[in-house]
Short mmCIF file of C-alpha atoms and ligand atoms in Angstrom, two decimals:
data_model
loop_
_atom_site.label_atom_id
_atom_site.label_comp_id
_atom_site.label_asym_id
_atom_site.label_seq_id
_atom_site.Cartn_x
_atom_site.Cartn_y
_atom_site.Cartn_z
CA UNK A 24 -0.32 0.01 0.18
CA UNK A 25 1.15 3.48 -0.57
CA UNK A 26 2.51 6.43 1.02
CA UNK A 27 1.26 9.05 3.72
CA UNK A 28 -1.92 10.81 2.79
CA UNK A 29 -3.29 13.93 4.03
CA UNK A 30 -5.91 12.53 6.66
CA UNK A 31 -7.56 15.65 7.49
CA UNK A 32 -9.21 15.86 3.87
CA UNK A 33 -11.09 12.88 5.68
CA UNK A 34 -12.57 14.29 8.66
CA UNK A 35 -15.72 15.86 7.01
CA UNK A 36 -16.58 12.61 5.97
CA UNK A 37 -16.13 11.07 8.83
CA UNK A 38 -18.11 13.54 11.05
CA UNK A 39 -20.92 12.77 8.78
CA UNK A 40 -20.89 9.27 8.61
CA UNK A 41 -18.41 7.43 11.14
CA UNK A 42 -21.60 7.04 13.95
CA UNK A 43 -24.27 5.97 10.96
CA UNK A 44 -24.69 2.59 10.94
CA UNK A 45 -24.40 0.65 7.94
CA UNK A 46 -22.38 3.48 6.40
CA UNK A 47 -18.90 1.84 5.94
CA UNK A 48 -19.49 1.58 2.18
CA UNK A 49 -20.20 5.20 1.65
CA UNK A 50 -17.09 5.91 3.84
CA UNK A 51 -14.83 4.16 1.43
CA UNK A 52 -16.81 5.24 -1.77
CA UNK A 53 -16.20 9.10 -0.22
CA UNK A 54 -12.51 8.18 0.41
CA UNK A 55 -11.95 6.84 -3.18
CA UNK A 56 -13.57 10.28 -4.56
CA UNK A 57 -11.06 12.26 -2.30
CA UNK A 58 -7.50 9.85 -2.72
CA UNK A 59 -8.32 8.29 -5.92
CA UNK A 60 -7.97 5.13 -4.08
CA UNK A 61 -8.33 3.72 -0.46
CA UNK A 62 -5.05 4.84 1.27
CA UNK A 63 -3.85 1.94 4.08
CA UNK A 64 -3.52 5.15 6.48
CA UNK A 65 -7.18 6.01 5.84
CA UNK A 66 -8.45 2.51 6.69
CA UNK A 67 -6.89 2.82 10.30
CA UNK A 68 -8.50 6.45 10.62
CA UNK A 69 -11.84 4.82 9.62
CA UNK A 70 -11.03 2.30 12.08
CA UNK A 71 -10.47 4.39 14.75
CA UNK A 72 -13.61 6.46 14.16
CA UNK A 73 -16.24 4.01 13.28
CA UNK A 74 -14.85 0.97 15.38
CA UNK A 75 -14.76 -1.61 12.79
CA UNK A 76 -11.57 -3.19 12.81
CA UNK A 77 -9.21 -2.77 9.74
CA UNK A 78 -9.18 -6.39 9.09
CA UNK A 79 -13.19 -6.00 8.65
CA UNK A 80 -12.81 -2.61 6.62
CA UNK A 81 -10.14 -4.37 4.32
CA UNK A 82 -12.56 -7.57 3.81
CA UNK A 83 -15.47 -5.42 2.96
CA UNK A 84 -13.41 -2.82 0.61
CA UNK A 85 -11.58 -5.91 -1.22
CA UNK A 86 -14.98 -7.89 -1.64
CA UNK A 87 -16.17 -4.45 -4.13
CA UNK A 88 -14.19 -4.62 -7.38
CA UNK A 89 -15.02 -0.94 -6.96
CA UNK A 90 -12.24 0.07 -4.85
CA UNK A 91 -8.12 0.25 -5.64
CA UNK A 92 -5.78 0.12 -2.92
CA UNK A 93 -2.95 2.38 -4.68
CA UNK A 94 -3.21 5.32 -6.34
CA UNK A 95 -4.40 5.65 -9.88
CA UNK A 96 -2.22 5.72 -12.82
CA UNK A 97 -1.66 9.24 -15.03
CA UNK A 98 -3.60 7.34 -17.33
CA UNK A 99 -7.08 6.14 -16.26
CA UNK A 100 -8.33 3.35 -18.20
CA UNK A 101 -12.15 2.29 -17.74
CA UNK A 102 -12.75 -0.73 -19.95
CA UNK A 103 -16.37 -1.85 -20.63
CA UNK A 104 -17.74 -5.32 -19.95
CA UNK A 105 -21.59 -4.14 -20.13
CA UNK A 106 -23.79 -6.19 -22.44
CA UNK A 107 -23.32 -4.09 -25.71
CA UNK A 108 -19.54 -4.48 -25.29
CA UNK A 109 -19.28 -8.24 -24.08
CA UNK A 110 -21.36 -9.31 -26.92
CA UNK A 111 -18.58 -7.33 -29.25
CA UNK A 112 -15.93 -9.03 -27.45
CA UNK A 113 -14.85 -7.05 -24.50
CA UNK A 114 -13.69 -9.80 -22.81
CA UNK A 115 -10.73 -10.33 -25.21
CA UNK A 116 -9.65 -6.82 -25.13
CA UNK A 117 -10.26 -6.84 -21.55
CA UNK A 118 -7.51 -9.97 -21.44
CA UNK A 119 -5.43 -7.68 -24.08
CA UNK A 120 -5.24 -4.95 -22.03
CA UNK A 121 -4.27 -7.19 -19.00
CA UNK A 122 -1.36 -8.67 -21.08
CA UNK A 123 -0.21 -5.47 -22.28
CA UNK A 124 -0.12 -3.51 -18.92
CA UNK A 125 1.08 -6.20 -16.56
CA UNK A 126 -1.60 -5.76 -14.14
CA UNK A 127 -5.30 -6.77 -12.71
CA UNK A 128 -8.18 -4.82 -12.91
CA UNK A 129 -7.86 -1.83 -10.23
CA UNK A 130 -4.31 -2.14 -10.30
CA UNK A 131 -1.47 0.55 -11.05
CA UNK A 132 1.40 -0.36 -13.76
CA UNK A 133 4.54 -0.07 -11.33
CA UNK A 134 5.57 3.02 -13.44
CA UNK A 135 2.21 4.99 -12.75
CA UNK A 136 1.29 5.50 -15.88
CA UNK A 137 -1.61 3.38 -15.98
CA UNK A 138 -4.57 1.67 -14.17
CA UNK A 139 -7.61 0.35 -15.32
CA UNK A 140 -11.21 -0.32 -13.70
CA UNK A 141 -13.72 -2.72 -15.59
CA UNK A 142 -17.18 -0.81 -15.42
CA UNK A 143 -20.44 -1.95 -16.68
CA UNK A 144 -21.56 0.66 -19.24
CA UNK A 145 -20.08 3.84 -20.40
CA UNK A 146 -22.67 5.16 -21.82
CA UNK A 147 -21.26 5.14 -25.56
CA UNK A 148 -22.76 1.53 -26.20
CA UNK A 149 -22.72 2.44 -29.86
CA UNK A 150 -18.63 2.41 -29.91
CA UNK A 151 -18.93 -1.31 -28.33
CA UNK A 152 -16.43 -2.64 -27.34
CA UNK A 153 -15.38 0.84 -25.85
CA UNK A 154 -13.18 2.10 -22.87
CA UNK A 155 -12.46 5.87 -21.95
CA UNK A 156 -8.73 6.99 -21.17
CA UNK A 157 -9.36 9.92 -18.43
CA UNK A 158 -11.53 11.80 -20.31
CA UNK A 159 -11.45 10.29 -24.07
CA UNK A 160 -13.61 7.71 -25.61
CA UNK A 161 -12.28 4.83 -27.62
CA UNK A 162 -14.53 2.78 -29.61
CA UNK A 163 -14.70 -0.41 -32.13
CA UNK A 164 -11.85 -1.88 -30.23
CA UNK A 165 -9.79 -4.69 -30.64
CA UNK A 166 -6.66 -6.24 -29.75
CA UNK A 167 -4.43 -4.62 -31.91
CA UNK A 168 -6.24 -1.21 -31.76
CA UNK A 169 -5.74 -1.36 -28.01
CA UNK A 170 -1.96 -2.28 -27.98
CA UNK A 171 -1.23 0.88 -30.24
CA UNK A 172 -3.30 3.11 -27.75
CA UNK A 173 -1.54 2.08 -24.90
CA UNK A 174 2.04 1.60 -26.37
CA UNK A 175 1.24 5.17 -28.03
CA UNK A 176 0.45 6.53 -24.51
CA UNK A 177 3.49 4.83 -23.45
CA UNK A 178 5.75 7.05 -26.19
CA UNK A 179 4.13 10.03 -25.24
CA UNK A 180 4.62 9.98 -21.67
CA UNK A 181 8.29 8.86 -22.41
CA UNK A 182 8.84 12.22 -24.56
CA UNK A 183 7.37 14.51 -21.85
S1 LIG B 219 -22.09 -1.37 -22.59
FE1 LIG B 219 -20.33 -0.92 -23.00
S2 LIG B 219 -20.73 1.38 -23.01
FE2 LIG B 219 -22.33 0.74 -22.55
#
């Protein structure tokens, strides 16, 4: 897990939800909104304030695929496995992405460049299979196309 984070950013969330029964998921979601992931330090603070053990918090957080435990990459990829994308081969596309990046969903590459999340619809089903990288949509993906996009971004980052 990653480095120190500014835990004061989480105070407002904990003031509002720490004593509200059944709000652990909400707290974790808001934590991730603030930091882009769920930092280890935040888990301990949430534990202190809610009385739920860190192990239990991690158990809940890891059960839900929406949570990540390392900072997101410079290029945040959301790849879709919703129905339209699935019938157009998104599984294979996700396999290629996993292979090309060497990480699984919700992980970040060691160089900090890429992270990816599998989502259930990006709202651009006519482009299926589709993905977003930061704010840009990419559609009609194939294995070759996805490799080209990733390699292009790597080069772009190296040139900076
Ligand atoms: S199902 Fe993939 S964008 Fe809607």
